[in-house]
Structure formats: C-alpha cells, structure tokens
Short mmCIF file of C-alpha atoms in Angstrom, two decimals:
data_model
loop_
_atom_site.label_atom_id
_atom_site.label_comp_id
_atom_site.label_asym_id
_atom_site.label_seq_id
_atom_site.Cartn_x
_atom_site.Cartn_y
_atom_site.Cartn_z
CA UNK A 1 -127.79 147.96 138.11
CA UNK A 2 -126.29 144.42 137.89
CA UNK A 3 -123.80 142.36 135.68
CA UNK A 4 -124.02 138.84 134.68
CA UNK A 5 -120.49 137.67 134.71
CA UNK A 6 -121.21 134.18 133.08
CA UNK A 7 -123.20 135.73 130.29
CA UNK A 8 -121.18 138.94 129.93
CA UNK A 9 -124.33 141.03 130.05
CA UNK A 10 -125.41 144.21 131.67
CA UNK A 11 -128.72 144.86 133.53
CA UNK A 12 -130.12 148.23 133.40
CA UNK A 13 -132.87 149.63 135.62
CA UNK A 14 -134.19 153.23 135.80
CA UNK A 15 -133.83 154.49 139.51
CA UNK A 16 -135.01 157.77 140.65
CA UNK A 17 -132.77 160.09 142.67
CA UNK A 18 -134.98 159.79 145.66
CA UNK A 19 -134.83 156.00 145.76
CA UNK A 20 -131.05 156.31 145.69
CA UNK A 21 -131.10 158.75 148.39
CA UNK A 22 -133.46 156.99 150.85
CA UNK A 23 -132.09 153.44 150.16
CA UNK A 24 -129.28 152.22 152.33
CA UNK A 25 -127.76 150.21 149.63
CA UNK A 26 -128.42 149.92 145.88
CA UNK A 27 -127.67 146.15 145.67
CA UNK A 28 -129.96 143.34 145.86
CA UNK A 29 -131.49 144.77 149.04
CA UNK A 30 -132.99 147.62 146.86
CA UNK A 31 -136.66 147.92 146.71
CA UNK A 32 -136.77 147.59 142.87
CA UNK A 33 -138.12 145.12 140.37
CA UNK A 34 -134.99 143.45 139.19
CA UNK A 35 -136.95 141.17 136.82
CA UNK A 36 -137.88 144.21 134.82
CA UNK A 37 -134.39 144.92 134.02
CA UNK A 38 -133.33 145.52 130.51
CA UNK A 39 -130.50 143.18 129.57
CA UNK A 40 -127.89 144.24 127.12
CA UNK A 41 -124.74 142.10 126.10
CA UNK A 42 -121.66 143.85 127.14
CA UNK A 43 -120.19 143.95 123.52
CA UNK A 44 -123.24 145.83 122.41
CA UNK A 45 -123.00 148.69 124.88
CA UNK A 46 -121.33 151.55 123.48
CA UNK A 47 -118.21 153.11 125.13
CA UNK A 48 -119.19 156.17 127.06
CA UNK A 49 -116.80 159.12 127.49
CA UNK A 50 -116.21 159.95 131.03
CA UNK A 51 -117.35 163.40 131.74
CA UNK A 52 -116.00 163.62 135.34
CA UNK A 53 -113.88 160.96 137.26
CA UNK A 54 -115.83 159.37 140.05
CA UNK A 55 -114.71 159.58 143.58
CA UNK A 56 -114.41 156.59 145.85
CA UNK A 57 -115.35 155.65 149.47
CA UNK A 58 -113.65 152.32 150.32
CA UNK A 59 -113.99 150.84 153.67
CA UNK A 60 -113.79 147.84 155.94
CA UNK A 61 -117.10 146.81 157.48
CA UNK A 62 -118.72 148.27 160.64
CA UNK A 63 -116.70 151.52 160.52
CA UNK A 64 -119.36 154.30 159.76
CA UNK A 65 -118.89 154.28 156.04
CA UNK A 66 -122.80 154.43 155.39
CA UNK A 67 -123.04 157.56 157.57
CA UNK A 68 -120.06 159.03 155.59
CA UNK A 69 -121.55 158.40 152.34
CA UNK A 70 -124.72 159.88 153.48
CA UNK A 71 -122.84 163.01 154.77
CA UNK A 72 -121.12 163.31 151.30
CA UNK A 73 -124.43 162.83 149.29
CA UNK A 74 -125.54 166.42 148.71
CA UNK A 75 -127.32 167.18 145.50
CA UNK A 76 -126.66 168.61 143.03
CA UNK A 77 -122.90 168.59 143.87
CA UNK A 78 -122.56 164.85 144.68
CA UNK A 79 -124.64 161.68 144.51
CA UNK A 80 -123.41 158.72 146.61
CA UNK A 81 -124.01 155.16 145.19
CA UNK A 82 -123.97 153.09 148.16
CA UNK A 83 -122.56 149.47 147.54
CA UNK A 84 -123.51 149.07 143.70
CA UNK A 85 -124.06 145.41 142.67
CA UNK A 86 -121.56 145.74 139.92
CA UNK A 87 -118.60 145.99 142.36
CA UNK A 88 -119.76 142.85 143.99
CA UNK A 89 -120.06 140.84 140.96
CA UNK A 90 -116.62 141.72 139.78
CA UNK A 91 -115.28 141.01 143.38
CA UNK A 92 -116.79 137.64 143.26
CA UNK A 93 -115.32 137.04 139.70
CA UNK A 94 -111.91 137.97 140.81
CA UNK A 95 -111.96 135.59 143.83
CA UNK A 96 -112.99 132.96 141.37
CA UNK A 97 -110.07 133.59 138.97
CA UNK A 98 -112.34 135.52 136.34
CA UNK A 99 -110.93 138.48 134.79
CA UNK A 100 -113.58 141.41 134.47
CA UNK A 101 -111.17 144.20 133.60
CA UNK A 102 -112.70 144.65 130.15
CA UNK A 103 -116.33 145.12 131.70
CA UNK A 104 -114.90 147.50 134.33
CA UNK A 105 -113.43 149.77 131.62
CA UNK A 106 -116.82 149.77 129.83
CA UNK A 107 -119.12 149.98 132.63
CA UNK A 108 -117.56 152.37 135.15
CA UNK A 109 -117.96 155.31 132.96
CA UNK A 110 -121.70 154.52 132.73
CA UNK A 111 -121.99 153.88 136.43
CA UNK A 112 -120.27 157.37 137.16
CA UNK A 113 -122.22 159.46 134.91
CA UNK A 114 -123.21 162.66 136.64
CA UNK A 115 -126.58 163.07 137.88
CA UNK A 116 -126.61 166.82 137.31
CA UNK A 117 -124.32 169.19 135.32
CA UNK A 118 -120.87 169.51 136.90
CA UNK A 119 -122.00 167.03 139.62
CA UNK A 120 -119.85 164.24 140.95
CA UNK A 121 -120.65 160.56 141.76
CA UNK A 122 -119.32 159.01 144.81
CA UNK A 123 -118.94 155.18 144.59
CA UNK A 124 -119.06 153.32 147.87
CA UNK A 125 -118.42 149.68 146.99
CA UNK A 126 -119.14 146.81 149.43
CA UNK A 127 -116.02 146.08 151.73
CA UNK A 128 -116.13 142.65 150.01
CA UNK A 129 -114.60 144.49 146.89
CA UNK A 130 -111.42 145.58 148.57
CA UNK A 131 -109.68 142.92 146.43
CA UNK A 132 -110.31 144.88 143.27
CA UNK A 133 -109.70 148.38 144.63
CA UNK A 134 -106.59 148.84 142.87
CA UNK A 135 -107.95 147.34 139.80
CA UNK A 136 -110.93 149.35 139.38
CA UNK A 137 -109.49 152.66 140.51
CA UNK A 138 -106.89 152.09 137.53
CA UNK A 139 -109.68 152.72 135.13
CA UNK A 140 -109.75 156.46 136.16
CA UNK A 141 -105.94 157.13 136.73
CA UNK A 142 -106.47 160.73 138.28
CA UNK A 143 -109.72 159.77 140.48
CA UNK A 144 -109.42 160.10 144.26
CA UNK A 145 -110.66 158.15 147.24
CA UNK A 146 -110.89 157.74 150.88
CA UNK A 147 -110.74 154.59 152.91
CA UNK A 148 -112.49 154.38 156.19
CA UNK A 149 -111.23 151.98 158.87
CA UNK A 150 -112.13 151.21 162.55
CA UNK A 151 -110.07 150.05 165.49
CA UNK A 152 -110.24 146.39 166.59
CA UNK A 153 -112.37 147.21 169.66
CA UNK A 154 -114.87 149.15 167.49
CA UNK A 155 -115.01 146.40 165.01
CA UNK A 156 -115.66 143.84 167.93
CA UNK A 157 -118.16 145.98 169.72
CA UNK A 158 -120.15 146.27 166.43
CA UNK A 159 -120.42 142.49 166.14
CA UNK A 160 -122.00 142.24 169.65
CA UNK A 161 -125.04 144.19 168.15
CA UNK A 162 -125.46 142.05 165.20
CA UNK A 163 -127.98 139.39 164.60
CA UNK A 164 -127.13 135.75 164.58
CA UNK A 165 -127.58 135.69 160.65
CA UNK A 166 -124.91 138.27 160.58
CA UNK A 167 -122.43 136.60 162.96
CA UNK A 168 -122.91 133.32 160.90
CA UNK A 169 -121.51 135.10 157.93
CA UNK A 170 -118.16 135.97 159.66
CA UNK A 171 -116.22 132.87 158.64
CA UNK A 172 -117.02 133.44 155.00
CA UNK A 173 -116.12 137.12 155.16
CA UNK A 174 -112.85 136.37 156.92
CA UNK A 175 -111.97 133.73 154.52
CA UNK A 176 -112.76 136.11 151.52
CA UNK A 177 -110.27 138.71 153.04
CA UNK A 178 -107.65 136.26 153.75
CA UNK A 179 -107.66 134.71 150.19
CA UNK A 180 -107.24 138.38 148.92
CA UNK A 181 -103.65 138.85 150.13
CA UNK A 182 -100.67 136.61 151.27
CA UNK A 183 -101.68 136.99 154.98
CA UNK A 184 -103.08 133.54 155.18
CA UNK A 185 -99.64 132.05 154.43
CA UNK A 186 -98.09 133.91 157.48
CA UNK A 187 -100.69 132.76 160.11
CA UNK A 188 -100.31 129.60 162.28
CA UNK A 189 -103.23 127.02 162.03
CA UNK A 190 -104.60 128.14 165.43
CA UNK A 191 -105.36 131.63 163.89
CA UNK A 192 -107.37 129.96 161.15
CA UNK A 193 -109.77 128.18 163.77
CA UNK A 194 -111.18 131.05 165.89
CA UNK A 195 -112.76 129.73 168.69
CA UNK A 196 -115.87 131.81 168.71
CA UNK A 197 -117.59 134.46 166.45
CA UNK A 198 -115.97 137.37 168.11
CA UNK A 199 -112.48 135.98 167.55
CA UNK A 200 -113.45 135.23 164.00
CA UNK A 201 -114.54 138.84 163.59
CA UNK A 202 -110.86 139.70 164.85
CA UNK A 203 -109.53 137.49 162.11
CA UNK A 204 -111.72 139.30 159.61
CA UNK A 205 -110.46 142.77 160.75
CA UNK A 206 -106.84 141.74 160.41
CA UNK A 207 -107.25 140.13 157.11
CA UNK A 208 -108.98 143.33 155.69
CA UNK A 209 -106.19 145.49 156.84
CA UNK A 210 -103.53 143.30 155.21
CA UNK A 211 -105.44 143.60 151.86
CA UNK A 212 -105.60 147.40 152.36
CA UNK A 213 -101.79 147.59 152.94
CA UNK A 214 -101.13 145.57 149.78
CA UNK A 215 -103.16 147.99 147.75
CA UNK A 216 -101.73 151.31 149.39
CA UNK A 217 -98.25 149.96 148.91
CA UNK A 218 -98.84 150.04 145.27
CA UNK A 219 -101.19 153.15 145.06
CA UNK A 220 -101.26 155.40 147.97
CA UNK A 221 -101.04 158.84 146.46
CA UNK A 222 -104.72 159.21 145.53
CA UNK A 223 -106.19 157.80 148.88
CA UNK A 224 -106.50 159.32 152.22
CA UNK A 225 -107.21 157.16 155.25
CA UNK A 226 -109.98 158.02 157.74
CA UNK A 227 -110.18 156.50 161.03
CA UNK A 228 -113.82 156.13 162.60
CA UNK A 229 -112.47 156.69 166.15
CA UNK A 230 -111.48 160.22 164.90
CA UNK A 231 -114.24 160.82 162.50
CA UNK A 232 -116.93 160.46 165.08
CA UNK A 233 -115.37 163.10 167.30
CA UNK A 234 -116.08 165.92 164.87
CA UNK A 235 -118.43 164.70 161.97
CA UNK A 236 -118.40 168.31 160.25
CA UNK A 237 -114.72 168.44 160.08
CA UNK A 238 -114.33 164.90 158.87
CA UNK A 239 -116.94 165.31 156.14
CA UNK A 240 -115.47 168.73 155.18
CA UNK A 241 -111.89 167.11 154.85
CA UNK A 242 -113.20 164.30 152.80
CA UNK A 243 -115.24 166.51 150.60
CA UNK A 244 -112.24 168.83 150.03
CA UNK A 245 -109.81 165.96 149.05
CA UNK A 246 -112.44 164.46 146.84
CA UNK A 247 -113.07 167.85 145.17
CA UNK A 248 -116.62 167.57 145.50
CA UNK A 249 -117.24 171.48 145.34
CA UNK A 250 -119.82 171.51 148.09
CA UNK A 251 -120.37 174.92 149.75
CA UNK A 252 -119.23 174.78 153.46
CA UNK A 253 -122.55 176.09 154.80
CA UNK A 254 -124.62 173.65 152.98
CA UNK A 255 -122.44 170.81 153.83
CA UNK A 256 -122.37 171.78 157.47
CA UNK A 257 -126.15 171.84 157.71
CA UNK A 258 -126.39 168.56 155.92
CA UNK A 259 -124.06 166.86 158.11
CA UNK A 260 -125.99 168.05 161.16
CA UNK A 261 -129.28 166.53 159.71
CA UNK A 262 -127.35 163.15 158.96
CA UNK A 263 -125.76 162.99 162.42
CA UNK A 264 -129.41 162.82 163.97
CA UNK A 265 -130.56 159.83 162.27
CA UNK A 266 -129.38 156.36 161.81
CA UNK A 267 -127.43 155.98 158.53
CA UNK A 268 -129.20 152.69 157.54
CA UNK A 269 -132.51 153.62 158.76
CA UNK A 270 -132.93 157.48 158.24
CA UNK A 271 -136.46 157.35 159.91
CA UNK A 272 -134.86 156.42 163.18
CA UNK A 273 -133.21 159.04 165.37
CA UNK A 274 -129.74 158.28 166.22
CA UNK A 275 -126.55 160.05 167.22
CA UNK A 276 -122.89 159.30 167.68
CA UNK A 277 -123.40 160.00 171.40
CA UNK A 278 -126.21 157.20 171.56
CA UNK A 279 -123.87 154.82 169.70
CA UNK A 280 -121.16 155.69 172.30
CA UNK A 281 -123.35 155.02 175.05
CA UNK A 282 -124.43 151.60 173.56
CA UNK A 283 -120.71 150.84 173.40
CA UNK A 284 -120.27 151.59 176.98
CA UNK A 285 -123.25 149.31 177.80
CA UNK A 286 -121.63 146.57 175.69
CA UNK A 287 -118.38 146.85 177.29
CA UNK A 288 -119.91 146.50 180.67
CA UNK A 289 -121.99 143.54 179.90
CA UNK A 290 -119.61 141.76 177.59
CA UNK A 291 -116.25 142.76 179.05
CA UNK A 292 -115.00 139.01 179.50
CA UNK A 293 -115.90 138.10 175.95
CA UNK A 294 -114.27 141.13 174.39
CA UNK A 295 -111.19 140.68 176.51
CA UNK A 296 -110.90 137.02 175.31
CA UNK A 297 -111.10 138.07 171.77
CA UNK A 298 -108.60 140.84 172.08
CA UNK A 299 -106.14 138.54 173.91
CA UNK A 300 -106.70 135.83 171.19
CA UNK A 301 -105.94 138.53 168.51
CA UNK A 302 -102.85 139.65 170.46
CA UNK A 303 -101.52 136.03 170.52
CA UNK A 304 -102.69 134.67 167.11
CA UNK A 305 -102.98 137.60 164.73
CA UNK A 306 -101.04 140.75 165.68
CA UNK A 307 -97.56 139.12 165.77
CA UNK A 308 -98.06 137.92 162.06
CA UNK A 309 -99.39 141.22 160.84
CA UNK A 310 -97.29 143.78 159.16
CA UNK A 311 -96.72 146.87 161.25
CA UNK A 312 -98.31 149.04 158.56
CA UNK A 313 -101.45 147.07 158.77
CA UNK A 314 -101.70 147.37 162.73
CA UNK A 315 -101.11 151.10 162.66
CA UNK A 316 -103.28 151.95 159.63
#
C-alpha cells in the first residue's frame, strides 16, 4: 500500500476488491486506516515470482485516464489499480536523487499479483510518475502499456473547471515535469514565469509531453499512444483497442456492456450520472464564457512554449 523511502520499509494493508473498484484512487485519498498497516523492512520481504506481467496505463493529467482505467477494470479478467501510492513515493525519490530501483524490482511483482487465476493487473500510475516510466517498465521487459494524452485546448478547458486548491498546485506540477527532462534548459526565462494559472497549465502540458518524448525515444515498442480527443468519439472502440493491445483477454460482449455502464457515470464519482456528451456541452459553455482567457493562454503558449518544443512532443 505504501513505501517508506527513508526507512526502506513496506506498508501492507488488506484491501477488498470492492474497495479497489469503488475508490477513484488507491493512494492517500483511499478510505482506509493507514495507521493499521503492517510494516515490513524491504530486506525481509521475500522475492515473489511474477506470474503474469502487469500492464500499464500511463497518462498526463486531465485526459480521461480514470475513465479509461474504469473501462479496463473488468473482473475476473483485469483489475485496475488507480494511482498506487508506491509509484508516487518512487517518483518523489527519483526527483530527490534517491535510487529506488531495488525496491521496484522487489515490490512490483507483489503489486501485480493477479486477483484471480489468469487475471491481469492494470497499473495506472499518477501522472507525476512519468519521470520513472522507463525505469519501472524495465522491471518487466515484456510488459505492455498505453499512454493517454489530451490536446492543449482540452488541458486548458479542464483547468477552468478546477478548484482554487487545484489551480494553486499548477506551479509545483509544472516544475516537477520540467525537472524531469532537458526542456527547461531550452526555454526562455519568460516561459518560466507564466502570467496566470492557465498559462502555467500550458507550461505543465508542454513539459509533460517533453518527458514522454524522452521516454518513447528509448522504449516505444511496448507503448501505444491514445489521444483523448479521439478516445471520446468512440469509447467502446478505444477500450477494445486498448484491451487487445494489453492482451487482457476480455470477451468483447462483456467489455462492450461494461463500457456502456462506465460511459454513463462520472469516472471519479460513480454515483453521479455523467457522459462524454455532457462534458462536451460543459466545454462549449466554458469556451463561450472564458474565450478571452483561453485565447490568451493559447497565444502565450504559441509564443513562449511551442517554438522550443520538439516536433515529436507537439504532435504526440
């Protein structure tokens, strides 16, 4: 459930399949008693043989990844672990210059244990863990993954719906992505001082794409890129294509019925009715009411960011 990097200790908690399915994320936001965890020193944890390679759902932020993870969570064929805390701990350690590769080699087989015979585990790391994507996927040299992205406009529109607390995190998230690649060294000083939160979000979008290009340049054969602007047009086809690439073995009729259910509720709040069409209407309303702010951010990105991005990062 968690990993204490400073003490090299693993925290175990029993989780029911129902809790994993209903919770948006299984990180610190999970409704569980973290104080009741069993703590085991890493060097006392036995190595576990990997029965089946996990599969991966990587993503930037605000791109429909939680919905995709829910669509691909179909027991007994697959269980989606949405944003396990381990990956965030390792990502933070990487940024701090701490090597956690030994822990990854020991713990990823534990995290990816099948929940049913022959079933697969889909790991959806937090977007902050893009800096260790190449590293953790190397633990399973034959595992496959997808990465889900959104356009700059979709990314900006999503931020117009966010709380002040979320917007206040943008500088930290942008800096995190910037420090994970050489992009920051190519940018002019003006690009590192966005005039408002929406321009800051544009900087985060650009920096995340640069990180992804670094990764895919070294290891693209096991990854398929999905774009939210295409996924939302046909959720069934997108989910079926991802399930096929990830070799989940889900019967098509069951997957189609499951996707239809997922498509009618909010991915992060399943008790709330929601559809892609509703989201698109919201986006249209946001364009109408915040058009000037959106245009300003897009013009700022065109001047301050895009000329310094690699073509592969822009066209991902």
